[in-house]
Tab-separated table of C-alpha atoms in Angstrom:
chain	number	residue	atom	x	y	z
A	292	MET	CA	121.621	98.667	89.427
A	293	PRO	CA	120.088	101.947	88.220
A	294	GLU	CA	121.043	104.120	91.173
A	295	LYS	CA	122.731	103.580	94.489
A	296	GLN	CA	120.205	102.018	96.858
A	297	THR	CA	120.419	102.801	100.573
A	298	ILE	CA	120.127	99.693	102.742
A	299	LEU	CA	119.577	99.754	106.522
A	300	VAL	CA	121.286	96.835	108.254
A	301	THR	CA	119.997	96.275	111.790
A	302	GLY	CA	122.510	94.376	113.915
A	303	GLY	CA	125.108	95.460	111.377
A	304	THR	CA	128.100	95.286	113.740
A	305	GLY	CA	127.422	91.617	114.552
A	306	PHE	CA	128.985	88.558	112.937
A	307	ILE	CA	126.701	88.050	109.936
A	308	GLY	CA	125.666	91.706	109.746
A	309	SER	CA	129.206	93.070	109.454
A	310	HIS	CA	130.165	90.607	106.711
A	311	THR	CA	126.967	91.477	104.856
A	312	CYS	CA	127.872	95.187	105.091
A	313	VAL	CA	131.195	94.421	103.372
A	314	GLU	CA	129.453	92.609	100.530
A	315	LEU	CA	126.821	95.353	100.148
A	316	ILE	CA	129.456	98.088	99.943
A	317	GLU	CA	131.547	96.088	97.488
A	318	GLN	CA	128.459	95.650	95.293
A	319	GLY	CA	127.800	99.400	95.243
A	320	TYR	CA	125.120	99.844	97.894
A	321	ASP	CA	124.948	102.735	100.358
A	322	VAL	CA	124.889	101.194	103.841
A	323	VAL	CA	123.424	102.480	107.114
A	324	VAL	CA	124.036	100.408	110.258
A	325	LEU	CA	121.848	100.271	113.367
A	326	ASP	CA	123.081	98.379	116.436
A	327	ASN	CA	122.852	98.725	120.216
A	328	LEU	CA	126.290	97.045	120.653
A	329	VAL	CA	124.945	94.716	123.344
A	330	ASN	CA	126.650	91.717	121.718
A	331	SER	CA	129.068	93.338	119.276
A	332	LYS	CA	131.733	96.016	119.107
A	333	VAL	CA	132.062	99.241	117.160
A	334	GLU	CA	135.528	98.085	116.071
A	335	SER	CA	133.812	95.971	113.411
A	336	LEU	CA	132.966	99.236	111.611
A	337	ASN	CA	136.678	100.093	111.489
A	338	ARG	CA	137.328	96.702	109.919
A	339	ILE	CA	134.564	97.201	107.344
A	340	GLU	CA	136.226	100.493	106.428
A	341	ARG	CA	139.686	98.883	106.194
A	342	ILE	CA	138.394	96.190	103.840
A	343	THR	CA	136.139	98.323	101.621
A	344	GLY	CA	137.500	101.868	101.975
A	345	THR	CA	134.015	103.001	103.023
A	346	ARG	CA	132.610	103.438	106.518
A	347	PRO	CA	128.875	102.803	106.878
A	348	ARG	CA	126.879	105.511	108.631
A	349	PHE	CA	126.280	104.203	112.139
A	350	TYR	CA	123.439	104.769	114.603
A	351	GLU	CA	123.775	103.329	118.096
A	352	VAL	CA	120.089	102.555	118.476
A	353	ASP	CA	118.049	99.829	120.156
A	354	ILE	CA	115.128	98.534	118.083
A	355	LEU	CA	112.925	98.888	121.175
A	356	ASP	CA	113.523	102.679	121.121
A	357	ARG	CA	110.793	103.921	118.793
A	358	GLU	CA	111.782	107.588	119.020
A	359	ALA	CA	115.345	106.771	117.978
A	360	LEU	CA	114.052	104.635	115.085
A	361	GLU	CA	111.855	107.530	113.952
A	362	ARG	CA	114.833	109.896	114.036
A	363	LEU	CA	116.969	107.470	112.054
A	364	PHE	CA	114.400	107.125	109.274
A	365	ALA	CA	113.851	110.901	109.244
A	366	GLU	CA	117.611	111.462	108.859
A	367	GLU	CA	117.959	108.706	106.248
A	368	PRO	CA	114.944	109.234	103.963
A	369	ASP	CA	116.515	107.249	101.099
A	370	ILE	CA	116.428	103.876	102.875
A	371	SER	CA	114.775	101.557	100.354
A	372	CYS	CA	115.235	98.197	102.073
A	373	VAL	CA	115.962	96.862	105.575
A	374	ILE	CA	118.018	93.752	106.320
A	375	HIS	CA	116.938	92.783	109.825
A	376	PHE	CA	119.578	90.894	111.840
A	377	ALA	CA	119.133	92.634	115.227
A	378	GLY	CA	118.105	90.277	118.002
A	379	LEU	CA	119.286	88.167	120.906
A	380	LYS	CA	120.502	84.837	119.556
A	381	ALA	CA	121.943	82.427	122.149
A	382	VAL	CA	119.837	79.278	122.341
A	383	GLY	CA	120.853	78.320	125.896
A	384	GLU	CA	120.451	81.838	127.248
A	385	SER	CA	116.969	82.064	125.705
A	386	CYS	CA	115.870	79.132	127.880
A	387	LYS	CA	117.080	80.981	130.993
A	388	LYS	CA	115.775	84.412	129.934
A	389	PRO	CA	112.652	83.792	127.851
A	390	TRP	CA	111.013	87.143	128.708
A	391	GLU	CA	114.082	89.076	127.545
A	392	TYR	CA	114.139	87.166	124.265
A	393	TYR	CA	110.436	87.602	123.530
A	394	HIS	CA	110.517	91.267	124.538
A	395	ASN	CA	113.612	92.173	122.552
A	396	ASN	CA	113.112	90.045	119.453
A	397	ILE	CA	109.327	90.318	119.074
A	398	ALA	CA	108.484	93.728	120.531
A	399	GLY	CA	111.613	95.319	119.053
A	400	SER	CA	110.874	93.935	115.595
A	401	LEU	CA	107.269	95.138	115.783
A	402	GLU	CA	108.523	98.659	116.519
A	403	LEU	CA	110.903	98.456	113.572
A	404	PHE	CA	108.233	97.191	111.159
A	405	ASP	CA	105.801	99.901	112.262
A	406	VAL	CA	108.352	102.687	111.791
A	407	MET	CA	109.273	101.247	108.385
A	408	ARG	CA	105.604	101.295	107.429
A	409	ALA	CA	105.166	104.874	108.639
A	410	HIS	CA	108.090	105.972	106.451
A	411	GLY	CA	106.933	104.091	103.370
A	412	CYS	CA	109.718	101.488	103.455
A	413	LYS	CA	108.160	98.066	102.950
A	414	ASN	CA	111.085	96.057	101.555
A	415	LEU	CA	112.458	93.695	104.188
A	416	ILE	CA	114.937	90.832	104.318
A	417	PHE	CA	114.506	88.933	107.577
A	418	SER	CA	117.285	86.915	109.183
A	419	SER	CA	115.492	83.699	110.070
A	420	SER	CA	116.838	80.279	110.944
A	421	ALA	CA	116.612	76.582	110.210
A	422	THR	CA	115.387	76.256	113.807
A	423	VAL	CA	111.878	77.005	112.473
A	424	TYR	CA	111.811	73.444	111.081
A	425	GLY	CA	112.237	72.007	114.585
A	426	ASP	CA	113.093	68.310	114.312
A	427	PRO	CA	112.660	68.188	110.522
A	428	GLU	CA	110.328	65.701	108.869
A	429	PHE	CA	112.888	65.022	106.147
A	430	VAL	CA	116.411	65.918	105.056
A	431	PRO	CA	117.652	67.577	103.012
A	432	ILE	CA	115.196	70.233	104.174
A	433	THR	CA	113.340	72.107	101.429
A	434	GLU	CA	111.344	75.311	102.003
A	435	GLU	CA	108.196	73.163	101.818
A	436	CYS	CA	109.245	71.149	104.876
A	437	PRO	CA	106.572	71.744	107.548
A	438	LYS	CA	107.560	74.086	110.348
A	439	HIS	CA	107.516	72.554	113.816
A	440	THR	CA	107.637	74.232	117.185
A	441	PRO	CA	111.294	74.995	117.950
A	442	THR	CA	112.762	73.587	121.141
A	443	ASN	CA	113.802	76.956	122.628
A	444	PRO	CA	112.509	80.541	122.976
A	445	TYR	CA	115.120	81.909	120.529
A	446	GLY	CA	113.812	79.633	117.772
A	447	LYS	CA	110.228	80.427	118.713
A	448	THR	CA	110.876	84.150	118.172
A	449	LYS	CA	112.046	83.368	114.617
A	450	THR	CA	108.907	81.330	113.922
A	451	MET	CA	106.633	84.009	115.420
A	452	LEU	CA	108.282	86.802	113.434
A	453	GLU	CA	107.957	84.808	110.220
A	454	ASP	CA	104.226	84.367	110.970
A	455	ILE	CA	103.834	88.072	111.745
A	456	LEU	CA	105.491	89.043	108.463
A	457	VAL	CA	103.283	86.660	106.467
A	458	ASP	CA	100.223	88.257	108.105
A	459	LEU	CA	101.537	91.791	107.439
A	460	SER	CA	102.011	90.969	103.789
A	461	ALA	CA	98.570	89.358	103.498
A	462	ALA	CA	96.952	92.527	104.884
A	463	ASP	CA	99.033	94.991	102.837
A	464	ALA	CA	100.114	94.000	99.338
A	465	GLU	CA	102.852	96.676	99.276
A	466	TRP	CA	105.111	94.640	101.555
A	467	ASN	CA	107.956	92.834	99.781
A	468	ILE	CA	109.557	90.353	102.177
A	469	VAL	CA	112.254	87.704	101.895
A	470	LEU	CA	112.660	85.230	104.754
A	471	LEU	CA	116.167	83.753	104.759
A	472	ARG	CA	116.450	80.565	106.793
A	473	TYR	CA	120.129	80.140	107.667
A	474	PHE	CA	121.747	76.911	108.594
A	475	ASN	CA	125.065	77.110	110.539
A	476	PRO	CA	127.234	80.123	109.642
A	477	ILE	CA	130.968	79.742	110.267
A	478	GLY	CA	134.157	81.065	108.676
A	479	ALA	CA	135.374	84.652	108.553
A	480	HIS	CA	136.394	87.280	106.030
A	481	PRO	CA	139.350	85.861	104.031
A	482	SER	CA	141.474	88.891	105.008
A	483	GLY	CA	141.441	87.766	108.643
A	484	LEU	CA	140.251	91.262	109.623
A	485	MET	CA	136.684	90.259	110.499
A	486	GLY	CA	135.111	87.245	112.139
A	487	GLU	CA	132.951	85.953	114.964
A	488	ASP	CA	133.729	87.606	118.294
A	489	PRO	CA	131.492	86.013	120.953
A	490	ASN	CA	131.222	87.410	124.453
A	491	GLY	CA	132.549	84.978	127.060
A	492	ILE	CA	132.669	81.247	126.356
A	493	PRO	CA	131.360	80.606	122.823
A	494	ASN	CA	127.991	78.936	122.261
A	495	ASN	CA	128.790	77.874	118.705
A	496	LEU	CA	131.047	75.073	117.500
A	497	MET	CA	133.594	76.908	115.333
A	498	PRO	CA	134.572	79.731	117.713
A	499	TYR	CA	134.867	77.095	120.443
A	500	ILE	CA	137.215	75.043	118.241
A	501	THR	CA	139.338	78.089	117.384
A	502	GLN	CA	139.654	79.025	121.057
A	503	VAL	CA	140.770	75.476	121.884
A	504	ALA	CA	143.285	75.717	119.023
A	505	SER	CA	144.634	78.993	120.424
A	506	GLY	CA	144.956	77.555	123.940
A	507	LYS	CA	142.261	79.777	125.433
A	508	LEU	CA	140.090	76.730	126.146
A	509	GLU	CA	141.362	73.306	127.188
A	510	GLU	CA	139.221	71.009	125.065
A	511	LEU	CA	136.071	70.816	122.969
A	512	GLY	CA	132.984	69.204	124.455
A	513	VAL	CA	131.162	67.034	121.910
A	514	PHE	CA	127.586	66.614	123.096
A	515	GLY	CA	126.479	63.084	122.252
A	516	ASP	CA	128.078	60.362	120.113
A	517	ASP	CA	125.066	58.050	119.943
A	518	TYR	CA	122.901	59.816	117.365
A	519	ASP	CA	121.719	57.941	114.275
A	520	THR	CA	124.457	59.478	112.119
A	521	PRO	CA	127.586	57.990	110.466
A	522	ASP	CA	129.867	58.711	113.445
A	523	GLY	CA	127.215	59.210	116.123
A	524	THR	CA	127.704	62.987	116.428
A	525	GLY	CA	125.174	65.586	115.311
A	526	VAL	CA	125.139	66.480	111.597
A	527	ARG	CA	124.622	70.085	110.486
A	528	ASP	CA	124.890	72.207	107.352
A	529	TYR	CA	127.771	74.642	107.868
A	530	ILE	CA	127.904	77.645	105.545
A	531	HIS	CA	130.667	80.231	105.088
A	532	VAL	CA	129.592	83.640	106.381
A	533	MET	CA	130.691	85.282	103.104
A	534	ASP	CA	128.381	82.965	101.148
A	535	LEU	CA	125.636	84.045	103.515
A	536	ALA	CA	126.509	87.711	102.907
A	537	VAL	CA	126.246	87.199	99.145
A	538	GLY	CA	122.825	85.603	99.706
A	539	HIS	CA	121.543	88.885	101.137
A	540	VAL	CA	122.756	90.902	98.158
A	541	LYS	CA	121.165	88.365	95.797
A	542	SER	CA	117.936	88.742	97.813
A	543	ILE	CA	117.860	92.499	97.178
A	544	GLU	CA	118.315	91.886	93.446
A	545	PHE	CA	115.595	89.198	93.517
A	546	MET	CA	113.107	91.531	95.258
A	547	ALA	CA	113.123	94.153	92.483
A	548	GLY	CA	109.549	94.837	91.405
A	549	LYS	CA	108.038	92.055	93.523
A	550	HIS	CA	105.507	91.934	96.377
A	551	GLY	CA	104.524	89.317	98.911
A	552	VAL	CA	106.658	86.865	100.901
A	553	ASN	CA	109.385	84.615	99.523
A	554	VAL	CA	111.277	82.020	101.581
A	555	PHE	CA	114.766	80.697	100.910
A	556	ASN	CA	117.087	78.282	102.686
A	557	LEU	CA	120.721	79.375	102.715
A	558	GLY	CA	122.978	76.372	103.207
A	559	THR	CA	125.424	74.214	101.291
A	560	GLY	CA	123.213	71.147	101.027
A	561	ILE	CA	125.949	69.063	102.671
A	562	GLY	CA	125.748	67.691	106.192
A	563	TYR	CA	128.914	67.534	108.304
A	564	SER	CA	129.102	65.908	111.720
A	565	VAL	CA	130.775	67.597	114.669
A	566	LEU	CA	133.769	65.285	114.278
A	567	ASP	CA	133.880	65.950	110.522
A	568	VAL	CA	134.316	69.650	111.333
A	569	VAL	CA	136.975	68.930	113.973
A	570	HIS	CA	138.973	66.780	111.551
A	571	ALA	CA	138.547	69.273	108.676
A	572	PHE	CA	139.858	72.025	110.963
A	573	GLU	CA	142.839	69.897	111.963
A	574	SER	CA	143.583	69.064	108.328
A	575	ALA	CA	143.183	72.636	107.033
A	576	ASN	CA	145.383	74.172	109.713
A	577	GLY	CA	147.848	71.459	110.745
A	578	LEU	CA	146.589	71.479	114.337
A	579	THR	CA	145.206	68.963	116.819
A	580	ILE	CA	141.954	69.688	118.652
A	581	PRO	CA	141.506	67.719	121.889
A	582	TYR	CA	137.870	66.837	122.532
A	583	ARG	CA	135.795	64.917	125.047
A	584	ILE	CA	132.466	63.194	124.439
A	585	LYS	CA	129.781	64.490	126.796
A	586	PRO	CA	126.095	63.683	127.301
A	587	ARG	CA	123.583	64.924	124.757
A	588	ARG	CA	122.171	68.417	125.201
A	589	ALA	CA	118.415	68.792	125.644
A	590	GLY	CA	116.767	69.974	122.453
A	591	ASP	CA	119.551	68.924	120.074
A	592	ILE	CA	118.512	66.945	117.005
A	593	ALA	CA	120.483	64.318	115.096
A	594	CYS	CA	120.579	65.685	111.576
A	595	CYS	CA	119.762	68.995	109.885
A	596	TYR	CA	120.939	70.122	106.462
A	597	ALA	CA	119.470	72.119	103.632
A	598	SER	CA	118.282	71.768	100.140
A	599	ALA	CA	119.376	75.110	98.653
A	600	GLU	CA	118.091	74.380	95.150
A	601	LYS	CA	115.376	77.043	95.303
A	602	ALA	CA	117.893	79.814	96.053
A	603	GLU	CA	120.004	78.698	93.107
A	604	ARG	CA	117.011	78.468	90.764
A	605	ASP	CA	115.251	81.707	91.743
A	606	MET	CA	118.113	83.968	92.916
A	607	GLY	CA	121.142	82.539	91.157
A	608	TRP	CA	122.803	81.974	94.547
A	609	LYS	CA	124.900	78.961	95.440
A	610	ALA	CA	127.444	78.468	98.229
A	611	GLN	CA	130.996	78.747	96.885
A	612	TYR	CA	133.142	77.863	99.908
A	613	GLY	CA	133.906	74.343	101.137
A	614	ILE	CA	134.446	73.148	104.703
A	615	GLU	CA	138.267	73.423	104.437
A	616	GLU	CA	138.033	77.117	103.475
A	617	MET	CA	135.568	77.735	106.294
A	618	CYS	CA	138.018	76.183	108.747
A	619	ALA	CA	141.081	77.985	107.342
A	620	ASP	CA	139.360	81.387	107.395
A	621	SER	CA	138.073	80.827	110.934
A	622	TRP	CA	141.591	80.052	112.169
A	623	ARG	CA	143.119	82.980	110.278
A	624	TRP	CA	140.703	85.323	112.056
A	625	GLN	CA	141.347	83.794	115.489
A	626	SER	CA	145.140	83.679	115.110
A	627	MET	CA	145.350	87.264	113.804
A	628	ASN	CA	142.898	88.506	116.464
A	629	PRO	CA	143.405	86.381	119.599
A	630	ASP	CA	141.223	88.760	121.623
A	631	GLY	CA	138.663	89.322	118.870
A	632	TYR	CA	137.948	93.005	118.371
A	633	GLY	CA	139.342	93.823	121.818
A	634	ASP	CA	137.509	95.670	124.573
């Protein structure tokens, strides 16, 4: 790396964003964080500093606030690339609050892209999702798998933003964009100092399991055991959040000197059922997780896992952590931080 690049991480105090900040700093990047703290806590910055010895410069800014975005870019003229995580992300909530999701995720991103353009910063890594594939036509899912309409407004915002970025790039050849389609991020930093800290009752499987393990929640609800899968429960591709963080750093290296749009899946290429994850957690941590089978949830699909061969071929990225490490790191975080980052 010729000189220290400055990277703006929007949503940088959130789960994936904060872990990516750690990896960026450890790889020698200068990191600026933007977050409105609506679903995260400033304590994550303290943890980044404890792990790396460096505190990212932080701006408490909402991406819908154009004036604040303008000020940030004026104060940080060396920003060469933006990693865009900021957005509302709860699938169930998006069905109850579609306007809020479209307004925040679409309108806010459009403000960000426009301010980037005005300040001559056209390198962007976008945090997308496997939800853009909808109910996939085939598994493992390659980047060539046709996109289908997602089953919820959250997923639709990811699809729309991908389409917007493709159009931006087609109209202006200076844009250099990587779309990263994540599968299911779990795990935590191996130190136990950082992890997923959801507000209220968790929406995602792993933090729910860890809160059952800690006694905060009574039992895990498993939604559906009659899918066409080996044990009847839904199969997903779970990826360690630190592998995901490395994927973003590899994306910056990949982008050097390029233009246009490139798409990569970030997953392990292995599908685990809900009960596989429960049993792996029990095995890794010597605990028992009580669970109850419940009816299927609307919009859930049977099976979704990645082919990550393109990322390995083109970026030299491959997931390094297995399911046992994901489970052990998740429990280490929860047991060391029973109340997450605190109030």
